[in-house]
Amino acid sequence: MTEKYHPPIISLHLNRKGGLVSPDSIDTMQSGETLTWHHINYTSQIAKDWLDQEPRVNEVAQDILLRAETRPRFYMEDSFMLMCLRGVNLNPGSQPEDMISIRLWITEDTIISSCNRHSWSISDIKQALEQGAGPKTSGEFISLLVERLAIRVEEFFEEIDVNLDKQEDTLVGMGFDEFYAQISHLRRQSATIKRYLTPQKDALEKLYRSQSPFITRQDLDNIRDDLDKFTRLLEDIELTRERTIVLQEEYLARIAHQQNSRLYVLAIISAIFLPLTFLTGMFGMNVAGLPGLEQENAFIYVSIFCIVIAVALLAWFKYKKWY
């Protein structure tokens, strides 16, 4: 399965009551009664040409809305706000750490969002609007989008915690290659997501401290709650990193313990056979004068003597609690 197709431009008209304005009623609506939302695919030439013809979007904003790579940020002027946010990529066949970049240009009556891939957070807002339970203002739109992004990241880290729990439960029977492949994948995912969540938290702090006229106190309170959630998520990333390190150390300790146990057994066996090897080597010399050459039961005597030595050594090791 592949990611959903992202059309060049999607334009929606919000009725400021949580729903959408029907196409037949758009012409009859007065100025200020609707909120226009344009969602564009910044990789499409059609979207680029359309944005170039939008007089209110200056060159700096166009560059950020169309740039291939952006870090989370927040920028505000008197008439508009500009934001770059990141969300986990939960599209089928994609890696979650390959985070989706969502850019926003926002005024009191217009929202322009840009993205190059399907975003489930954007889809949640569209679905809420279709059901009449969507955002009513630009500030509420920002608040809802940040909330959905935080929820998706939180769900992803819950899956990481479940995977870590499974690895801790199956640590004993897991092979070396399998363990390191899984643990390295988890650490890489956590490090990549932290790379974007840290500046995103800073951007949300700037948004919370902003004095934008179209962001209400209620919207700021919701953004503050989401900011706390992102802060907790960053702490969860550190916890995940520590858990993977502890899990790796525990696995290495288990391997070292197994190796030491095997080496210890070999050392006990070597200690038992060392005097026996000496005796057999000495009596195996092909020189004249060896005792017992003319004695018929000499081999039996030597064998019994070797057995007595082995048993005595085993008893001595047991007495010393060496095994």
Tab-separated table of C-alpha atoms in Angstrom:
chain	number	residue	atom	x	y	z
A	1	MET	CA	0.000	0.000	0.000
A	2	THR	CA	1.145	3.548	-0.709
A	3	GLU	CA	0.314	6.946	0.660
A	4	LYS	CA	-2.930	8.594	-0.344
A	5	TYR	CA	-2.825	10.950	-3.280
A	6	HIS	CA	-2.541	14.614	-2.328
A	7	PRO	CA	-4.347	16.870	-4.879
A	8	PRO	CA	-2.711	20.195	-5.827
A	9	ILE	CA	-5.297	22.474	-4.156
A	10	ILE	CA	-8.264	21.857	-1.862
A	11	SER	CA	-10.367	24.905	-1.028
A	12	LEU	CA	-12.995	24.834	1.708
A	13	HIS	CA	-15.241	27.554	3.092
A	14	LEU	CA	-16.006	27.363	6.799
A	15	ASN	CA	-19.251	28.846	8.095
A	16	ARG	CA	-17.696	29.846	11.470
A	17	LYS	CA	-20.166	27.521	13.175
A	18	GLY	CA	-18.074	24.370	12.973
A	19	GLY	CA	-19.207	23.281	9.516
A	20	LEU	CA	-18.758	23.954	5.803
A	21	VAL	CA	-20.580	26.346	3.521
A	22	SER	CA	-22.317	24.602	0.635
A	23	PRO	CA	-21.042	25.638	-2.824
A	24	ASP	CA	-24.460	27.097	-3.708
A	25	SER	CA	-24.414	29.437	-0.707
A	26	ILE	CA	-20.911	30.844	-1.065
A	27	ASP	CA	-21.928	33.774	-3.280
A	28	THR	CA	-24.669	34.826	-0.872
A	29	MET	CA	-22.393	34.954	2.183
A	30	GLN	CA	-21.180	38.353	3.290
A	31	SER	CA	-17.588	39.277	4.045
A	32	GLY	CA	-16.542	38.078	7.492
A	33	GLU	CA	-19.170	35.347	7.685
A	34	THR	CA	-16.879	32.668	6.288
A	35	LEU	CA	-13.370	31.426	6.903
A	36	THR	CA	-11.537	30.204	3.782
A	37	TRP	CA	-9.095	27.305	4.001
A	38	HIS	CA	-6.795	26.402	1.104
A	39	HIS	CA	-4.778	23.213	1.479
A	40	ILE	CA	-2.083	22.867	-1.198
A	41	ASN	CA	0.497	20.319	-2.273
A	42	TYR	CA	3.707	22.347	-2.319
A	43	THR	CA	5.351	19.962	-4.807
A	44	SER	CA	2.707	20.710	-7.456
A	45	GLN	CA	3.420	23.375	-10.058
A	46	ILE	CA	-0.290	24.200	-10.123
A	47	ALA	CA	-0.187	25.018	-6.414
A	48	LYS	CA	2.990	27.077	-6.851
A	49	ASP	CA	1.406	29.141	-9.641
A	50	TRP	CA	-1.739	29.646	-7.575
A	51	LEU	CA	0.239	30.773	-4.533
A	52	ASP	CA	2.291	33.149	-6.672
A	53	GLN	CA	-0.936	34.902	-7.656
A	54	GLU	CA	-2.068	35.367	-4.051
A	55	PRO	CA	-1.283	39.048	-3.368
A	56	ARG	CA	-1.396	38.855	0.441
A	57	VAL	CA	1.303	36.157	0.702
A	58	ASN	CA	4.714	37.813	0.503
A	59	GLU	CA	7.878	36.224	-0.875
A	60	VAL	CA	9.166	35.112	2.522
A	61	ALA	CA	5.920	33.307	3.307
A	62	GLN	CA	5.814	31.752	-0.170
A	63	ASP	CA	9.363	30.462	0.269
A	64	ILE	CA	8.486	28.792	3.577
A	65	LEU	CA	5.204	27.361	2.294
A	66	LEU	CA	6.951	25.833	-0.742
A	67	ARG	CA	10.327	24.879	0.727
A	68	ALA	CA	11.205	21.175	0.545
A	69	GLU	CA	12.651	20.992	4.084
A	70	THR	CA	11.636	23.103	7.066
A	71	ARG	CA	12.140	22.959	10.801
A	72	PRO	CA	9.243	23.770	13.131
A	73	ARG	CA	9.003	27.525	13.659
A	74	PHE	CA	6.640	30.372	14.436
A	75	TYR	CA	6.645	33.850	12.913
A	76	MET	CA	4.068	36.616	13.269
A	77	GLU	CA	3.467	39.968	11.647
A	78	ASP	CA	0.627	42.408	12.147
A	79	SER	CA	-1.641	40.830	9.546
A	80	PHE	CA	-0.677	37.154	9.494
A	81	MET	CA	0.988	34.268	11.304
A	82	LEU	CA	3.359	31.755	9.772
A	83	MET	CA	3.956	28.342	11.321
A	84	CYS	CA	5.806	25.154	10.420
A	85	LEU	CA	4.824	22.013	12.294
A	86	ARG	CA	5.748	18.342	12.115
A	87	GLY	CA	3.698	15.183	12.570
A	88	VAL	CA	4.526	11.489	12.492
A	89	ASN	CA	4.015	9.783	9.145
A	90	LEU	CA	1.374	7.116	9.758
A	91	ASN	CA	0.617	6.472	6.098
A	92	PRO	CA	0.701	2.793	5.034
A	93	GLY	CA	4.130	1.694	3.836
A	94	SER	CA	5.875	4.712	5.413
A	95	GLN	CA	8.217	5.113	8.351
A	96	PRO	CA	6.709	7.110	11.265
A	97	GLU	CA	9.993	8.926	11.887
A	98	ASP	CA	9.848	10.261	8.299
A	99	MET	CA	7.815	13.120	9.707
A	100	ILE	CA	5.354	15.101	7.623
A	101	SER	CA	5.907	18.850	7.403
A	102	ILE	CA	2.789	21.060	7.629
A	103	ARG	CA	3.146	24.783	6.946
A	104	LEU	CA	0.485	27.357	7.834
A	105	TRP	CA	-0.142	30.927	6.687
A	106	ILE	CA	-3.010	32.300	8.757
A	107	THR	CA	-5.024	35.482	8.925
A	108	GLU	CA	-8.337	36.178	10.597
A	109	ASP	CA	-10.354	35.084	7.549
A	110	THR	CA	-7.936	32.915	5.513
A	111	ILE	CA	-5.886	29.796	6.177
A	112	ILE	CA	-3.350	28.407	3.713
A	113	SER	CA	-1.786	25.081	4.671
A	114	SER	CA	0.792	23.254	2.582
A	115	CYS	CA	1.941	19.665	2.683
A	116	ASN	CA	3.280	17.118	0.213
A	117	ARG	CA	1.787	13.967	1.700
A	118	HIS	CA	-1.437	12.833	3.211
A	119	SER	CA	-1.759	13.956	6.833
A	120	TRP	CA	-4.193	12.204	9.132
A	121	SER	CA	-4.333	15.287	11.367
A	122	ILE	CA	-5.497	17.400	8.414
A	123	SER	CA	-7.996	14.667	7.539
A	124	ASP	CA	-9.342	14.761	11.100
A	125	ILE	CA	-10.080	18.477	10.740
A	126	LYS	CA	-11.793	17.956	7.385
A	127	GLN	CA	-13.919	15.183	8.827
A	128	ALA	CA	-14.863	17.308	11.832
A	129	LEU	CA	-15.927	20.129	9.489
A	130	GLU	CA	-18.042	17.754	7.442
A	131	GLN	CA	-19.768	16.640	10.646
A	132	GLY	CA	-20.332	20.217	11.801
A	133	ALA	CA	-17.922	19.915	14.741
A	134	GLY	CA	-14.882	21.602	13.242
A	135	PRO	CA	-13.039	24.831	14.041
A	136	LYS	CA	-14.980	28.091	13.923
A	137	THR	CA	-12.030	30.522	13.821
A	138	SER	CA	-8.426	30.639	12.691
A	139	GLY	CA	-7.216	30.334	16.266
A	140	GLU	CA	-9.419	27.320	16.870
A	141	PHE	CA	-8.051	25.766	13.671
A	142	ILE	CA	-4.481	26.108	14.975
A	143	SER	CA	-5.474	24.726	18.360
A	144	LEU	CA	-7.218	21.714	16.828
A	145	LEU	CA	-4.347	20.949	14.440
A	146	VAL	CA	-1.744	21.087	17.236
A	147	GLU	CA	-3.973	18.844	19.352
A	148	ARG	CA	-4.304	16.236	16.584
A	149	LEU	CA	-0.556	16.279	15.914
A	150	ALA	CA	0.143	15.746	19.611
A	151	ILE	CA	-2.349	12.873	19.817
A	152	ARG	CA	-0.771	11.114	16.806
A	153	VAL	CA	2.717	11.415	18.276
A	154	GLU	CA	1.429	10.180	21.637
A	155	GLU	CA	-0.184	7.129	20.002
A	156	PHE	CA	3.062	6.368	18.192
A	157	PHE	CA	5.071	6.438	21.419
A	158	GLU	CA	2.543	4.167	23.066
A	159	GLU	CA	3.361	1.649	20.330
A	160	ILE	CA	7.074	2.101	21.030
A	161	ASP	CA	6.441	1.384	24.734
A	162	VAL	CA	4.522	-1.771	23.802
A	163	ASN	CA	7.410	-2.912	21.567
A	164	LEU	CA	9.910	-2.278	24.357
A	165	ASP	CA	7.768	-4.279	26.783
A	166	LYS	CA	7.676	-7.176	24.310
A	167	GLN	CA	11.441	-7.062	23.908
A	168	GLU	CA	11.930	-7.084	27.656
A	169	ASP	CA	9.649	-10.132	27.937
A	170	THR	CA	11.385	-12.039	25.101
A	171	LEU	CA	14.928	-10.952	25.887
A	172	VAL	CA	16.139	-14.427	26.873
A	173	GLY	CA	15.244	-16.225	23.654
A	174	MET	CA	16.126	-13.421	21.249
A	175	GLY	CA	19.090	-13.792	18.916
A	176	PHE	CA	21.873	-11.232	18.798
A	177	ASP	CA	21.180	-10.016	15.243
A	178	GLU	CA	17.427	-9.809	15.795
A	179	PHE	CA	17.814	-7.923	19.076
A	180	TYR	CA	20.236	-5.329	17.714
A	181	ALA	CA	18.148	-4.775	14.588
A	182	GLN	CA	15.042	-4.017	16.668
A	183	ILE	CA	16.740	-1.951	19.363
A	184	SER	CA	18.650	0.119	16.796
A	185	HIS	CA	15.418	0.781	14.912
A	186	LEU	CA	13.691	2.033	18.067
A	187	ARG	CA	16.605	4.281	19.001
A	188	ARG	CA	16.764	5.709	15.486
A	189	GLN	CA	13.032	6.455	15.514
A	190	SER	CA	13.231	8.190	18.890
A	191	ALA	CA	16.267	10.276	17.921
A	192	THR	CA	14.704	11.407	14.631
A	193	ILE	CA	11.413	12.423	16.222
A	194	LYS	CA	13.194	14.275	19.022
A	195	ARG	CA	15.057	16.253	16.371
A	196	TYR	CA	11.770	17.853	15.295
A	197	LEU	CA	9.759	17.843	18.512
A	198	THR	CA	12.278	19.999	20.364
A	199	PRO	CA	12.007	23.014	17.988
A	200	GLN	CA	8.268	22.347	17.674
A	201	LYS	CA	7.920	22.796	21.413
A	202	ASP	CA	9.815	26.096	21.139
A	203	ALA	CA	7.539	27.225	18.288
A	204	LEU	CA	4.442	26.440	20.349
A	205	GLU	CA	5.853	28.395	23.270
A	206	LYS	CA	6.248	31.422	20.987
A	207	LEU	CA	2.703	30.891	19.730
A	208	TYR	CA	1.396	30.742	23.292
A	209	ARG	CA	3.178	33.986	24.186
A	210	SER	CA	1.936	35.759	21.046
A	211	GLN	CA	-0.701	38.446	21.245
A	212	SER	CA	-2.505	37.678	18.002
A	213	PRO	CA	-5.964	39.286	17.794
A	214	PHE	CA	-7.577	36.192	16.256
A	215	ILE	CA	-6.435	33.744	18.924
A	216	THR	CA	-8.756	33.730	21.903
A	217	ARG	CA	-7.943	32.984	25.517
A	218	GLN	CA	-9.649	29.605	25.175
A	219	ASP	CA	-7.481	28.774	22.156
A	220	LEU	CA	-4.352	29.721	24.087
A	221	ASP	CA	-5.424	27.541	27.007
A	222	ASN	CA	-5.862	24.595	24.622
A	223	ILE	CA	-2.469	25.313	23.046
A	224	ARG	CA	-0.923	25.405	26.524
A	225	ASP	CA	-2.359	21.952	27.247
A	226	ASP	CA	-0.920	20.648	23.977
A	227	LEU	CA	2.394	22.316	24.799
A	228	ASP	CA	2.446	20.416	28.086
A	229	LYS	CA	1.722	17.250	26.134
A	230	PHE	CA	4.675	17.874	23.801
A	231	THR	CA	6.858	18.540	26.835
A	232	ARG	CA	5.801	15.209	28.295
A	233	LEU	CA	6.425	13.522	24.945
A	234	LEU	CA	9.983	14.839	24.936
A	235	GLU	CA	10.404	13.395	28.416
A	236	ASP	CA	9.002	10.104	27.113
A	237	ILE	CA	11.621	10.177	24.342
A	238	GLU	CA	14.358	10.468	26.956
A	239	LEU	CA	12.746	7.653	28.935
A	240	THR	CA	12.599	5.513	25.794
A	241	ARG	CA	16.267	6.230	25.136
A	242	GLU	CA	17.188	5.247	28.687
A	243	ARG	CA	15.070	2.089	28.468
A	244	THR	CA	16.769	1.029	25.243
A	245	ILE	CA	20.193	1.632	26.805
A	246	VAL	CA	19.248	-0.371	29.899
A	247	LEU	CA	17.788	-3.119	27.708
A	248	GLN	CA	20.954	-3.222	25.643
A	249	GLU	CA	23.144	-3.379	28.744
A	250	GLU	CA	20.985	-6.142	30.215
A	251	TYR	CA	21.223	-8.126	27.003
A	252	LEU	CA	25.023	-7.723	26.908
A	253	ALA	CA	25.181	-8.707	30.588
A	254	ARG	CA	23.194	-11.872	29.834
A	255	ILE	CA	25.540	-12.763	26.985
A	256	ALA	CA	28.588	-12.088	29.172
A	257	HIS	CA	27.091	-14.206	31.971
A	258	GLN	CA	26.477	-17.094	29.581
A	259	GLN	CA	30.017	-16.858	28.235
A	260	ASN	CA	31.486	-16.710	31.722
A	261	SER	CA	29.435	-19.721	32.793
A	262	ARG	CA	30.685	-21.744	29.854
A	263	LEU	CA	34.273	-20.649	30.428
A	264	TYR	CA	33.934	-21.547	34.106
A	265	VAL	CA	32.769	-25.063	33.234
A	266	LEU	CA	35.688	-25.443	30.847
A	267	ALA	CA	38.064	-24.210	33.577
A	268	ILE	CA	36.719	-26.839	36.037
A	269	ILE	CA	37.121	-29.567	33.456
A	270	SER	CA	40.654	-28.379	32.648
A	271	ALA	CA	41.567	-28.340	36.332
A	272	ILE	CA	40.377	-31.932	36.718
A	273	PHE	CA	42.148	-33.246	33.636
A	274	LEU	CA	45.389	-31.348	34.223
A	275	PRO	CA	46.878	-33.846	36.767
A	276	LEU	CA	45.382	-36.751	34.824
A	277	THR	CA	47.061	-35.513	31.667
A	278	PHE	CA	50.318	-35.226	33.567
A	279	LEU	CA	50.074	-38.834	34.771
A	280	THR	CA	49.108	-40.245	31.407
A	281	GLY	CA	51.884	-38.246	29.768
A	282	MET	CA	54.440	-39.434	32.247
A	283	PHE	CA	53.441	-43.119	32.060
A	284	GLY	CA	53.221	-42.879	28.301
A	285	MET	CA	56.933	-42.096	27.904
A	286	ASN	CA	58.721	-44.728	25.829
A	287	VAL	CA	61.817	-45.035	28.035
A	288	ALA	CA	63.306	-47.893	29.974
A	289	GLY	CA	62.750	-48.197	33.714
A	290	LEU	CA	59.074	-47.318	33.834
A	291	PRO	CA	57.412	-49.119	36.766
A	292	GLY	CA	54.696	-51.622	36.079
A	293	LEU	CA	55.880	-52.743	32.643
A	294	GLU	CA	56.034	-56.348	33.817
A	295	GLN	CA	52.949	-56.094	36.040
A	296	GLU	CA	49.745	-57.479	34.482
A	297	ASN	CA	47.395	-55.288	36.583
A	298	ALA	CA	49.427	-52.076	36.285
A	299	PHE	CA	46.944	-50.448	33.859
A	300	ILE	CA	44.060	-51.135	36.269
A	301	TYR	CA	46.021	-49.622	39.151
A	302	VAL	CA	46.838	-46.484	37.174
A	303	SER	CA	43.214	-46.103	36.033
A	304	ILE	CA	41.924	-46.444	39.586
A	305	PHE	CA	44.488	-43.911	40.762
A	306	CYS	CA	43.349	-41.431	38.092
A	307	ILE	CA	39.703	-41.910	39.071
A	308	VAL	CA	40.564	-41.328	42.733
A	309	ILE	CA	42.362	-38.099	41.829
A	310	ALA	CA	39.396	-36.889	39.730
A	311	VAL	CA	36.909	-37.655	42.520
A	312	ALA	CA	39.154	-35.989	45.094
A	313	LEU	CA	39.395	-32.842	42.957
A	314	LEU	CA	35.603	-32.757	42.487
A	315	ALA	CA	35.124	-33.111	46.232
A	316	TRP	CA	37.648	-30.353	46.876
A	317	PHE	CA	35.918	-27.989	44.414
A	318	LYS	CA	32.568	-28.781	46.037
A	319	TYR	CA	33.992	-28.098	49.486
A	320	LYS	CA	35.290	-24.732	48.257
A	321	LYS	CA	31.880	-24.037	46.636
A	322	TRP	CA	33.498	-23.421	43.289
A	323	TYR	CA	30.531	-24.991	41.513
